[in-house]
Short mmCIF file of C-alpha atoms in Angstrom, two decimals:
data_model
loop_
_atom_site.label_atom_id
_atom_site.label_comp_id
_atom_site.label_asym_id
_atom_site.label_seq_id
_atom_site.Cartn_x
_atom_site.Cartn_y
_atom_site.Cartn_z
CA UNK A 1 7.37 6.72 42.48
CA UNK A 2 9.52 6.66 39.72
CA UNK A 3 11.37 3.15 41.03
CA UNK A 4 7.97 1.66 41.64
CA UNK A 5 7.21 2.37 37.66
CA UNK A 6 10.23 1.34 36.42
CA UNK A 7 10.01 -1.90 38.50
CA UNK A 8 6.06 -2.43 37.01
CA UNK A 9 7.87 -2.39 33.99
CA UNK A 10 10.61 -4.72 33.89
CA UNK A 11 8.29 -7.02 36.22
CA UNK A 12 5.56 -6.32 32.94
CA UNK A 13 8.27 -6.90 30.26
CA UNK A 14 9.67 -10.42 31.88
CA UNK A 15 6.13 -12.04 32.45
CA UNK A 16 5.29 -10.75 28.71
CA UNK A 17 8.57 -13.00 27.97
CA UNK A 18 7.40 -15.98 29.90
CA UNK A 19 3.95 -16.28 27.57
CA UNK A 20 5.82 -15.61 24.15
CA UNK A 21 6.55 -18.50 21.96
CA UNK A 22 9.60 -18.91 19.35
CA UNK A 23 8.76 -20.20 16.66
CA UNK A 24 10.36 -20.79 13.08
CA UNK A 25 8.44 -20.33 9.82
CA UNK A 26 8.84 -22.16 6.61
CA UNK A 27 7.62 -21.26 3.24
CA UNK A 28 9.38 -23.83 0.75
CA UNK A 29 9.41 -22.77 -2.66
CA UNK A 30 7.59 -24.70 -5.66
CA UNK A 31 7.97 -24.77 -9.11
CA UNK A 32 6.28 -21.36 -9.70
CA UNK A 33 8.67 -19.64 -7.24
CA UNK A 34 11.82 -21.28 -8.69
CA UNK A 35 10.84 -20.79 -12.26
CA UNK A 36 12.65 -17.12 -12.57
CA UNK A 37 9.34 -15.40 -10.89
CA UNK A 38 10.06 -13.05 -8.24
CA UNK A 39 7.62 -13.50 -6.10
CA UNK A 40 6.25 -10.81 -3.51
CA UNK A 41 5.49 -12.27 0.13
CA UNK A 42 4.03 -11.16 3.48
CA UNK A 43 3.55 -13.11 6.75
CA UNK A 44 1.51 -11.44 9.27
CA UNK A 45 -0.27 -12.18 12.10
CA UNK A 46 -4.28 -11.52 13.05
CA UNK A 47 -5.97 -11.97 16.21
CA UNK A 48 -8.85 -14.71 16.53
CA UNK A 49 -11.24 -11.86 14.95
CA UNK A 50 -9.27 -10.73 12.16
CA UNK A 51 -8.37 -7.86 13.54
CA UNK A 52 -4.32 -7.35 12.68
CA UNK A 53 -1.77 -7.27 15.23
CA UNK A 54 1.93 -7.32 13.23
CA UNK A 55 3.70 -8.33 10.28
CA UNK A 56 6.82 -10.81 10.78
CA UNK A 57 7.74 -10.84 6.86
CA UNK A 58 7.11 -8.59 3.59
CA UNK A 59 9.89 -8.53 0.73
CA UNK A 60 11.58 -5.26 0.09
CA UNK A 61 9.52 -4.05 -3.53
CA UNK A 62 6.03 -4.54 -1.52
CA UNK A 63 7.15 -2.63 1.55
CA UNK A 64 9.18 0.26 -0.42
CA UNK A 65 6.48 0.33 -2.94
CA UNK A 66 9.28 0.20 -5.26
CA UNK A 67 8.17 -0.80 -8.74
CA UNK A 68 10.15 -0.91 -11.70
CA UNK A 69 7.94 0.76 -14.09
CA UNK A 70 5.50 1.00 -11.72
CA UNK A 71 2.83 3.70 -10.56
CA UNK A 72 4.16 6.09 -7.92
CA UNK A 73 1.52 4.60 -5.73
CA UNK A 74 2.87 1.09 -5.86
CA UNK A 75 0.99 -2.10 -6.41
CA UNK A 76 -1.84 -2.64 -4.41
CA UNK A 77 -2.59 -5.78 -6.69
CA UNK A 78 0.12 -7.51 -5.79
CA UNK A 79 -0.09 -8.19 -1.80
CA UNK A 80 -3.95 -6.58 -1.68
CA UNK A 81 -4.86 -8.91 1.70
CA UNK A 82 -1.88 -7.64 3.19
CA UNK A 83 -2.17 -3.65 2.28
CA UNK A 84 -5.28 -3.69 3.68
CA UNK A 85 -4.73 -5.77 7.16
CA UNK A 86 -1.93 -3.88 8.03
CA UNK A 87 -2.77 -0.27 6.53
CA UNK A 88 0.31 -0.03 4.75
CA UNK A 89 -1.57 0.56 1.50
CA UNK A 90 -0.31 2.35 -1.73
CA UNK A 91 -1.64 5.64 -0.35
CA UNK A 92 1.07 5.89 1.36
CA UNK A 93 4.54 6.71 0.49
CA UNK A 94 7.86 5.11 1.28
CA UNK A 95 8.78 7.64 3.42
CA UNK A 96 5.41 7.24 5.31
CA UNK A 97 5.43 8.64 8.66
CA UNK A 98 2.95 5.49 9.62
CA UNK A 99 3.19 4.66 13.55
CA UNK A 100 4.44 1.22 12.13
CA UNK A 101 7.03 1.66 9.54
CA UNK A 102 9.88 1.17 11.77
CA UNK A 103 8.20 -2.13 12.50
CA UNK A 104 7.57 -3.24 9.09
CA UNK A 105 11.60 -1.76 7.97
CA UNK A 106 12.63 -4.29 10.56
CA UNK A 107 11.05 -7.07 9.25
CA UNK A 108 11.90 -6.70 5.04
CA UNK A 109 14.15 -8.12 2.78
CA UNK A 110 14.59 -9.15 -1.02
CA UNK A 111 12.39 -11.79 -1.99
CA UNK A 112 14.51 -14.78 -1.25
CA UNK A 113 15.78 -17.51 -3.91
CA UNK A 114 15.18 -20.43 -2.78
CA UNK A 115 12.07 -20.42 -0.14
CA UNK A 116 12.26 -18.26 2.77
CA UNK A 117 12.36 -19.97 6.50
CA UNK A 118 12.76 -17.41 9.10
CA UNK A 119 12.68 -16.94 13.80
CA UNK A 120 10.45 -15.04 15.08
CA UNK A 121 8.88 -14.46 18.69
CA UNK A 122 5.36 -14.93 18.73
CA UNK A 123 2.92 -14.05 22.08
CA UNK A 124 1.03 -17.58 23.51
CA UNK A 125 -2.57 -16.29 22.92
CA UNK A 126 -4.12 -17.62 20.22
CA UNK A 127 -3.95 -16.19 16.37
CA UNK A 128 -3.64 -16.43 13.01
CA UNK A 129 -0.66 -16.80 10.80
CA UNK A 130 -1.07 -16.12 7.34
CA UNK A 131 0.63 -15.62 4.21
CA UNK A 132 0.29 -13.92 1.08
CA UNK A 133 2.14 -14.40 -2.29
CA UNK A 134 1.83 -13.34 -5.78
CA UNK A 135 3.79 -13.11 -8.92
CA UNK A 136 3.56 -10.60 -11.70
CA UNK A 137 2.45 -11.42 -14.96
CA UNK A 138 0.91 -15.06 -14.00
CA UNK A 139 -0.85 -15.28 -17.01
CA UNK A 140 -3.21 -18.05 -18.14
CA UNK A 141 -6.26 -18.52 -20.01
CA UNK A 142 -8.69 -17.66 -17.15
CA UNK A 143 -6.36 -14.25 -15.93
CA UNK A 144 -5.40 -12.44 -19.36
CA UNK A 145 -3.52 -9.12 -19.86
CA UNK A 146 -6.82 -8.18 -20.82
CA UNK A 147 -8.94 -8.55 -17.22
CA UNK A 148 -5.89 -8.52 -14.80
CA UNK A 149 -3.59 -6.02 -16.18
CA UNK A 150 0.26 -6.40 -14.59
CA UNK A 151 -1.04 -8.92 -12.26
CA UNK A 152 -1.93 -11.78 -14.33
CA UNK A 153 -3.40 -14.13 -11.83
CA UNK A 154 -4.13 -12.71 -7.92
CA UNK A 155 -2.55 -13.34 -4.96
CA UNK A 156 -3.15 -16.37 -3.05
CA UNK A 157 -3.16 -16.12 0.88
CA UNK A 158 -2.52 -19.23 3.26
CA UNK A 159 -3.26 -19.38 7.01
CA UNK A 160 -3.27 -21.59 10.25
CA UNK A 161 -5.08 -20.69 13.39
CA UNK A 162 -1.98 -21.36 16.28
CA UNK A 163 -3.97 -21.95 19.67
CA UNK A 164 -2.97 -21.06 22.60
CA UNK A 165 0.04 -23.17 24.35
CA UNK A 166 0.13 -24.95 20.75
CA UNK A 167 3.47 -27.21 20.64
CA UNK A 168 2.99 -29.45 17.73
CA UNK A 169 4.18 -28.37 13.65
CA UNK A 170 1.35 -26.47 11.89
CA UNK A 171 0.79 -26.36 7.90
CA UNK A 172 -0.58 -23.60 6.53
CA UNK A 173 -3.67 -23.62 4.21
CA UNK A 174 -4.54 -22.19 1.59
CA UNK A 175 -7.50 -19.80 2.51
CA UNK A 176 -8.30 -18.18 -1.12
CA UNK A 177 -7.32 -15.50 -2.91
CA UNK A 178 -7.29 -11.43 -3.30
CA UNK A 179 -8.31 -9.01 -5.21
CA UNK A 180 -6.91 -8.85 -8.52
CA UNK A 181 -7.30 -5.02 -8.63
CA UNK A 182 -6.30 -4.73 -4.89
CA UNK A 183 -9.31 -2.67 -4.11
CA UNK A 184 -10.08 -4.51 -0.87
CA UNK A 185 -9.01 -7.00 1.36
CA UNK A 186 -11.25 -9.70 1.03
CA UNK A 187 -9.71 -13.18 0.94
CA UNK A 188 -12.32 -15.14 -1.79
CA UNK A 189 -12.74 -18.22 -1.20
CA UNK A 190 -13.24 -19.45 -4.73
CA UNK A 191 -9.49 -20.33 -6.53
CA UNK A 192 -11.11 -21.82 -10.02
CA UNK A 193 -9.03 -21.22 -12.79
CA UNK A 194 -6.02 -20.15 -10.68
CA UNK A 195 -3.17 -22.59 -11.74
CA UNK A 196 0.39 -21.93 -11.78
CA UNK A 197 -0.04 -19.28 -9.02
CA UNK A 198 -0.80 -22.03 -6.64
CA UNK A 199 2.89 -23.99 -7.36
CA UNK A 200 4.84 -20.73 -6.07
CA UNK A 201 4.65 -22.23 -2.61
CA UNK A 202 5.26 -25.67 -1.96
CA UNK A 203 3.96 -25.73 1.52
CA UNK A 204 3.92 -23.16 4.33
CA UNK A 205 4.33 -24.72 8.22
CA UNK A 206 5.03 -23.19 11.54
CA UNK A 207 7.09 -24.98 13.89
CA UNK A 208 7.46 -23.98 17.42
CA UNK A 209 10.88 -24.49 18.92
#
């Protein structure tokens, strides 16, 4: 009995194999990013619903909720979309015990220089890539110290349905933005009198190798 379980699962794990796509993900960097602004970042992945199914990507402050100066509960402002899709909100501490920490560990690092372009295995049903980025302190006229505290302007999330089977480049979107507070994880739809925030990324694709 044993044999015949072990041999469901290796016959379970190789046709899980054959329907996973790689893929490589690009997020260049604009003038925002390179302009000294260290910018927080996630990439995730949601299921045709919106129901989340992993993270690929999150720099190392957002995951460690390690803030210079910061509240012992971490930003939830900064990557609010994020927190809330994939539960790993500032409720929690770094030493969470969450059933998906060792996931998310896997998949952090410092925010990169330069852009960030990145392999990762992806399953062939359909879903949604997106991905969320936000720099402190983005002040303009519209997001003061005043109304948006540390944050300055919110975070701005871009996203690209893949379909099933899909072979040809994809470009990201950009889908809106989140809270400024990080009370929820609403993505709103109206950007007016977001500015600089939207030069951090210079364009977002998924290609599928």
């Amino acid at each position: 009995m044993k044999k015949l379980i072990t041999t469901f699962a290796l016959c379970a794990a190789m046709a899980a194999s054959l329907f996973a796509r790689d893929v490589t993900i690009s997020v260049g960097a604009g003038d925002g990013w390179k302009s000294g602004k260290e910018p927080q970042l996630a990439v995730w992945l949601e299921d045709e619903q919106g129901r989340y199914i992993r993270t690929l990507y999150v720099t190392q402050k957002a995951s460690g909720l390690s803030w210079i100066f910061g509240p012992k509960d971490g930003r939830p402002e900064s990557l609010p979309v994020w927190y809330h899709a994939s539960k790993h909100d500032s409720k929690k501490s770094a030493a969470s015990a969450s059933s998906d920490k060792n996931e998310i560990d896997a998949v952090t690092s410092a925010t990169p220089k330069g852009g960030l372009v990145f392999k990762q295995k992806i399953d062939d049903a359909a879903c949604v890539i997106k991905v969320e980025v936000n720099a402190s302190f983005d002040y303009n006229s519209t997001w003061t110290k005043k109304n948006s505290g540390v944050n300055g302007q919110p975070s701005l999330v871009y996203q690209a349905l893949v379909p099933a089977g899909q072979k040809d480049e994809l470009s990201l979107e950009l889908a809106g933005s989140g809270s400024v507070t990080g009370s929820n994880g609403e993505v709103y739809k109206n950007v007016g009198g977001i500015d600089s925030a939207k030069t951090i990324v210079r364009a977002a694709t998924v290609t599928f190798n």
